[in-house]
Short mmCIF file of C-alpha atoms in Angstrom, two decimals:
data_model
loop_
_atom_site.label_atom_id
_atom_site.label_comp_id
_atom_site.label_asym_id
_atom_site.label_seq_id
_atom_site.Cartn_x
_atom_site.Cartn_y
_atom_site.Cartn_z
CA MET A 17 -83.52 -175.33 -11.46
CA LEU A 18 -84.93 -173.87 -14.65
CA VAL A 19 -88.00 -171.95 -15.57
CA SER A 20 -89.28 -172.15 -19.12
CA GLN A 21 -89.67 -168.37 -19.43
CA ILE A 22 -87.92 -165.60 -17.49
CA PRO A 23 -89.88 -162.35 -17.07
CA ALA A 24 -88.28 -159.51 -19.05
CA ALA A 25 -87.91 -157.39 -15.92
CA MET A 26 -85.89 -160.21 -14.37
CA ALA A 27 -83.31 -160.54 -17.13
CA GLN A 28 -80.38 -160.78 -14.75
CA GLU A 29 -77.83 -163.42 -13.83
CA THR A 30 -79.25 -166.87 -13.05
CA LEU A 31 -77.38 -169.06 -10.59
CA PRO A 32 -77.97 -172.48 -9.07
CA LEU A 33 -77.80 -173.09 -5.34
CA LEU A 34 -75.52 -175.64 -3.75
CA VAL A 35 -77.93 -178.42 -2.90
CA THR A 36 -79.11 -181.09 -5.29
CA PRO A 37 -81.97 -179.66 -7.33
CA VAL A 38 -85.49 -180.91 -6.74
CA PRO A 39 -85.93 -184.14 -8.74
CA PRO A 40 -87.83 -183.51 -11.97
CA SER A 41 -91.43 -184.58 -12.19
CA THR A 42 -94.10 -183.55 -14.61
CA SER A 43 -92.87 -179.98 -15.04
CA GLU A 44 -95.89 -179.11 -17.17
CA THR A 45 -98.09 -179.41 -14.08
CA ARG A 46 -95.84 -177.42 -11.77
CA THR A 47 -96.13 -173.71 -11.07
CA ASP A 48 -93.11 -171.47 -11.67
CA ILE A 49 -91.50 -169.51 -8.84
CA VAL A 50 -88.74 -167.01 -9.61
CA TRP A 51 -86.65 -166.36 -6.49
CA ALA A 52 -85.18 -162.85 -6.69
CA VAL A 53 -81.92 -162.83 -4.74
CA ASP A 54 -79.99 -159.71 -3.84
CA ALA A 55 -76.50 -161.23 -3.50
CA ILE A 56 -75.41 -159.53 -0.28
CA THR A 57 -72.76 -161.51 1.57
CA PRO A 58 -72.67 -163.67 3.58
CA GLY A 59 -76.38 -164.38 3.09
CA PHE A 60 -75.67 -165.24 -0.52
CA ILE A 61 -72.05 -165.85 -1.49
CA LYS A 62 -71.24 -166.46 -5.14
CA VAL A 63 -68.64 -169.22 -5.41
CA GLU A 64 -67.62 -170.57 -8.83
CA GLY A 65 -70.95 -169.81 -10.42
CA ARG A 66 -73.03 -171.14 -7.53
CA LEU A 67 -74.56 -169.59 -4.43
CA ASN A 68 -73.75 -170.46 -0.84
CA GLY A 69 -74.40 -168.71 2.47
CA TYR A 70 -77.02 -168.85 5.21
CA GLY A 71 -79.62 -167.29 2.88
CA ALA A 72 -78.85 -169.85 0.16
CA GLN A 73 -79.10 -172.68 2.69
CA MET A 74 -82.44 -171.34 3.88
CA LEU A 75 -83.73 -171.09 0.32
CA ASP A 76 -82.50 -174.61 -0.45
CA TRP A 77 -84.40 -175.87 2.59
CA PHE A 78 -87.70 -174.51 1.30
CA ILE A 79 -87.09 -175.46 -2.33
CA ALA A 80 -86.42 -179.07 -1.35
CA ARG A 81 -89.80 -179.14 0.44
CA MET A 82 -91.78 -177.51 -2.38
CA PRO A 83 -91.44 -180.03 -5.25
CA GLU A 84 -94.72 -178.98 -6.84
CA TYR A 85 -93.05 -175.78 -8.10
CA ASN A 86 -90.44 -175.10 -10.80
CA HIS A 87 -87.76 -173.00 -9.06
CA LEU A 88 -85.44 -170.48 -10.70
CA VAL A 89 -83.00 -168.32 -8.73
CA GLN A 90 -82.24 -164.88 -10.18
CA ILE A 91 -79.67 -162.30 -9.04
CA LEU A 92 -81.55 -159.01 -8.89
CA PRO A 93 -81.10 -155.78 -6.88
CA ARG A 94 -83.73 -155.47 -4.17
CA ARG A 95 -85.47 -152.39 -5.54
CA SER A 96 -85.81 -153.98 -8.98
CA ALA A 97 -87.12 -157.16 -7.36
CA TYR A 98 -89.88 -155.25 -5.55
CA ASP A 99 -90.90 -153.57 -8.83
CA ALA A 100 -90.96 -156.94 -10.61
CA MET A 101 -93.03 -158.48 -7.81
CA ARG A 102 -95.65 -155.73 -8.04
CA ALA A 103 -95.91 -156.23 -11.80
CA ALA A 104 -96.02 -160.00 -11.38
CA GLY A 105 -98.91 -159.77 -8.93
CA GLU A 106 -100.99 -158.11 -11.64
CA SER A 107 -99.98 -160.65 -14.30
CA GLY A 108 -100.45 -163.71 -12.08
CA LYS A 109 -96.76 -164.69 -12.16
CA THR A 110 -95.03 -165.73 -8.94
CA ILE A 111 -91.86 -163.92 -7.88
CA CYS A 112 -90.54 -164.23 -4.33
CA ILE A 113 -87.76 -162.58 -2.31
CA PRO A 114 -86.31 -165.08 0.20
CA GLY A 115 -85.42 -162.45 2.82
CA THR A 116 -87.18 -159.17 3.52
CA GLN A 117 -88.41 -157.16 6.49
CA GLN A 118 -92.13 -156.61 6.79
CA THR A 119 -93.36 -153.03 6.57
CA PRO A 120 -96.97 -151.76 6.24
CA GLU A 121 -96.32 -150.89 2.58
CA ARG A 122 -94.89 -154.33 1.78
CA ALA A 123 -97.67 -156.09 3.68
CA LYS A 124 -100.15 -154.24 1.46
CA ASP A 125 -98.33 -155.01 -1.81
CA PHE A 126 -97.04 -158.54 -1.21
CA ALA A 127 -97.87 -161.84 0.45
CA ILE A 128 -95.45 -162.17 3.38
CA SER A 129 -94.58 -165.26 5.41
CA GLY A 130 -93.81 -165.63 9.08
CA THR A 131 -90.25 -165.16 10.32
CA VAL A 132 -87.81 -167.40 8.45
CA ALA A 133 -84.70 -165.88 10.07
CA PRO A 134 -84.46 -163.67 13.17
CA LEU A 135 -81.18 -161.75 12.70
CA LEU A 136 -79.23 -159.06 14.51
CA PRO A 137 -80.34 -155.62 13.30
CA LEU A 138 -78.27 -152.73 12.05
CA SER A 139 -75.67 -151.77 14.65
CA VAL A 140 -72.91 -149.27 15.38
CA VAL A 141 -69.73 -151.21 14.62
CA VAL A 142 -66.44 -150.17 16.28
CA LEU A 143 -63.05 -151.70 16.92
CA SER A 144 -63.25 -153.97 19.96
CA SER A 145 -60.33 -152.09 21.49
CA ALA A 146 -62.23 -148.78 21.19
CA ARG A 147 -65.36 -149.71 23.11
CA HIS A 148 -64.64 -147.27 25.98
CA TYR A 149 -64.64 -144.28 23.60
CA PHE A 150 -68.34 -144.85 22.91
CA ARG A 151 -69.62 -144.98 26.48
CA PRO A 152 -70.61 -141.26 26.39
CA TYR A 153 -73.22 -142.13 23.74
CA MET A 154 -74.41 -145.29 25.50
CA LEU A 155 -77.67 -145.44 27.43
CA ALA A 156 -78.30 -147.38 30.63
CA ASN A 157 -79.63 -150.38 28.67
CA GLY A 158 -76.41 -150.63 26.64
CA THR A 159 -77.82 -149.20 23.41
CA ILE A 160 -76.26 -146.33 21.47
CA ASP A 161 -77.98 -142.95 21.10
CA LEU A 162 -77.32 -142.62 17.37
CA ALA A 163 -78.33 -138.97 17.16
CA ALA A 164 -75.90 -138.06 19.96
CA LEU A 165 -73.10 -140.04 18.30
CA LEU A 166 -73.69 -138.36 14.94
CA GLY A 167 -73.72 -135.01 16.71
CA ASP A 168 -70.11 -135.48 17.83
CA THR A 169 -68.30 -134.26 14.72
CA SER A 170 -64.97 -135.43 16.10
CA ARG A 171 -66.11 -139.06 15.52
CA TYR A 172 -66.02 -139.96 11.83
CA THR A 173 -68.23 -142.51 10.12
CA ALA A 174 -68.94 -143.73 6.59
CA LEU A 175 -72.25 -144.50 4.89
CA ALA A 176 -72.92 -146.54 1.77
CA LYS A 177 -74.33 -144.36 -1.02
CA ALA A 178 -77.89 -145.06 -2.14
CA ARG A 179 -78.45 -147.57 0.65
CA SER A 180 -81.44 -147.38 2.96
CA TYR A 181 -80.70 -148.22 6.57
CA GLY A 182 -84.37 -148.55 7.47
CA PRO A 183 -86.94 -145.83 8.27
CA GLU A 184 -85.94 -145.39 11.92
CA VAL A 185 -82.24 -144.91 11.16
CA ASP A 186 -82.75 -143.01 7.89
CA SER A 187 -84.79 -140.36 9.71
CA ILE A 188 -81.86 -139.79 12.11
CA LEU A 189 -79.29 -139.79 9.31
CA ALA A 190 -81.28 -137.20 7.34
CA THR A 191 -80.27 -134.48 9.80
CA ALA A 192 -76.57 -135.33 9.61
CA ILE A 193 -76.06 -136.65 6.08
CA ASN A 194 -74.03 -133.59 5.00
CA ALA A 195 -72.08 -133.23 8.24
CA PRO A 196 -68.28 -133.06 7.87
CA ASN A 197 -67.80 -136.23 9.95
CA VAL A 198 -70.01 -138.33 7.63
CA LEU A 199 -68.14 -139.80 4.65
CA ARG A 200 -69.92 -141.40 1.68
CA THR A 201 -68.64 -144.42 -0.23
CA ASP A 202 -69.84 -146.87 -2.88
CA ASN A 203 -68.16 -149.90 -1.35
CA GLN A 204 -69.13 -151.07 2.14
CA SER A 205 -66.57 -153.89 1.92
CA SER A 206 -63.89 -151.22 2.46
CA PHE A 207 -65.35 -150.16 5.84
CA PRO A 208 -63.29 -152.57 8.02
CA MET A 209 -60.00 -151.33 6.58
CA MET A 210 -61.18 -147.70 6.85
CA LEU A 211 -61.80 -148.44 10.52
CA GLU A 212 -58.44 -150.21 10.83
CA ILE A 213 -56.37 -147.33 9.43
CA GLY A 214 -58.32 -144.69 11.35
CA ARG A 215 -60.17 -143.01 8.47
CA ILE A 216 -63.39 -143.61 10.38
CA ASP A 217 -64.16 -144.27 14.05
CA TRP A 218 -67.39 -146.22 13.62
CA MET A 219 -69.78 -147.47 10.96
CA LEU A 220 -73.38 -148.52 10.52
CA ALA A 221 -73.60 -152.14 9.43
CA TYR A 222 -75.28 -155.46 10.01
CA PRO A 223 -72.90 -157.41 12.26
CA VAL A 224 -72.76 -160.48 10.04
CA GLU A 225 -71.96 -158.45 6.90
CA ILE A 226 -69.11 -156.53 8.46
CA GLU A 227 -67.64 -159.68 10.03
CA PHE A 228 -67.60 -161.28 6.58
CA HIS A 229 -65.76 -158.29 5.08
CA ARG A 230 -63.41 -158.17 8.09
CA ARG A 231 -62.40 -161.80 7.55
CA GLN A 232 -61.92 -161.18 3.83
CA ALA A 233 -59.53 -158.34 4.67
CA LYS A 234 -57.56 -160.78 6.91
CA ASP A 235 -55.45 -158.07 8.55
CA ALA A 236 -58.39 -156.15 10.04
CA SER A 237 -58.77 -156.10 13.82
CA ASP A 238 -61.73 -157.57 15.71
CA THR A 239 -64.85 -155.43 15.72
CA LEU A 240 -67.75 -155.06 18.14
CA SER A 241 -71.38 -154.31 17.26
CA LEU A 242 -73.26 -151.98 19.61
CA PRO A 243 -77.09 -152.08 19.46
CA ILE A 244 -78.91 -148.89 18.48
CA GLN A 245 -81.58 -147.31 20.66
CA GLY A 246 -85.07 -147.90 19.28
CA LEU A 247 -84.24 -150.93 17.12
CA PRO A 248 -85.48 -154.41 18.12
CA ARG A 249 -83.08 -156.99 19.55
CA LEU A 250 -83.70 -159.07 16.41
CA MET A 251 -85.13 -158.12 13.04
CA ASN A 252 -87.65 -160.60 11.69
CA ILE A 253 -86.80 -161.65 8.13
CA SER A 254 -89.62 -163.14 6.05
CA VAL A 255 -90.27 -164.46 2.54
CA ALA A 256 -92.23 -162.03 0.37
CA CYS A 257 -94.06 -163.15 -2.77
CA SER A 258 -96.06 -161.37 -5.43
CA ARG A 259 -99.70 -161.00 -4.39
CA SER A 260 -101.04 -163.46 -6.94
CA GLU A 261 -103.04 -166.59 -6.22
CA ASN A 262 -99.91 -168.74 -6.55
CA GLY A 263 -97.79 -166.29 -4.56
CA ILE A 264 -100.26 -166.38 -1.68
CA GLY A 265 -100.32 -170.18 -1.95
CA ALA A 266 -96.51 -170.35 -1.84
CA VAL A 267 -96.42 -168.22 1.31
CA SER A 268 -99.04 -170.45 2.95
CA GLU A 269 -96.90 -173.48 2.19
CA ILE A 270 -93.77 -171.76 3.54
CA ASN A 271 -95.62 -171.04 6.77
CA ALA A 272 -96.64 -174.70 7.03
CA ILE A 273 -93.01 -175.78 6.49
CA LEU A 274 -91.90 -173.32 9.19
CA ALA A 275 -94.43 -174.76 11.62
CA SER A 276 -93.06 -178.28 11.15
CA HIS A 277 -89.36 -177.25 11.09
CA PRO A 278 -88.97 -174.54 13.77
CA ALA A 279 -85.26 -175.13 14.42
CA MET A 280 -84.11 -173.08 11.39
CA PRO A 281 -80.87 -175.04 10.80
CA TRP A 282 -79.55 -172.40 8.38
CA LEU A 283 -78.97 -170.14 11.38
CA GLU A 284 -75.89 -172.23 12.26
CA TYR A 285 -74.16 -170.79 9.19
CA TYR A 286 -75.22 -167.30 10.26
CA ILE A 287 -73.88 -167.84 13.79
CA ASP A 288 -70.51 -168.92 12.37
CA TYR A 289 -70.20 -165.47 10.77
CA LEU A 290 -70.63 -163.54 14.01
CA GLY A 291 -67.83 -162.30 16.24
CA HIS A 292 -67.60 -163.68 19.77
CA GLU A 293 -69.60 -160.96 21.56
CA ASP A 294 -72.10 -160.60 18.73
CA ARG A 295 -72.66 -164.36 18.84
CA ALA A 296 -73.41 -164.23 22.57
CA ARG A 297 -75.83 -161.31 22.01
CA PHE A 298 -77.55 -163.15 19.18
CA LEU A 299 -77.93 -166.44 21.06
CA ASP A 300 -79.42 -164.63 24.05
CA ALA A 301 -81.92 -162.82 21.84
CA LEU A 302 -82.67 -166.03 19.91
CA LYS A 303 -83.52 -167.78 23.18
CA GLU A 304 -86.04 -165.02 23.92
CA PHE A 305 -87.43 -165.30 20.37
CA LYS A 306 -88.00 -169.03 20.72
CA GLN A 307 -89.59 -168.65 24.12
CA SER A 308 -91.99 -166.08 22.67
CA ARG A 309 -93.10 -168.75 20.18
CA ASP A 310 -93.36 -171.44 22.89
CA LEU A 311 -90.53 -173.46 21.35
CA PRO A 312 -88.06 -175.53 23.38
CA VAL A 313 -84.91 -173.45 23.73
CA GLY A 314 -82.82 -176.33 22.36
CA GLN A 315 -84.65 -176.24 19.03
#
């Protein structure tokens, strides 16, 4: 998948996906789309110069059904991608991010699709064997009072530097960011082993990410993800495109594809990267999500 000209702001690593590229047609008549991918595992896993993962499978699904576009996949940090999309909207170029959460600011700046992947939100992750230690911070509905947990300075946690955990969680973290029980690190992939050896007691993470890192560590114990008070059961992930005529058109086509393919087969890959209890929680929430859209539960 090649684009004749890469925007200067997007001069990052270019990788193909795993599926067979869209068959060539008259490329001169096709519009270019640059897909800006933040390679966070296991949504996008770089394997021998190619990308795999549930996010890559989702992107492949749409690319295969949008043959009227020239598609180029670029590795780009999320913040840089948003900046490039804003600039592209003014220039008429089309840059899209295949997975982003909708916020009022993003809805104003970008064209945003319907939900392409409902996923488990940020959670408090603990060792499965340590569940009972966290009952004092657990509300009647089974969610964790994050402020109360942070307030117990005998329970250590780690946060990834320069990472936003979303406005709801960031506002809670702001009051405890310099507390002695809050460690800071550059590498979230080390969190499972920090939990294993007792350097931390819990961590903030997306369940699927931490399960991926736990399996990579091989010797790490099973973990459990506890939902956080105030966060939705599922976060709705969408495709965001630059607010140009072609970007708006691409989002309209993505929505049409979603309407005719509601099963979201790429979620099977996502489910495979969830622990046993997280998988049960996700499937229960997914059933509710499908019922809210009047879809047969089996789809």
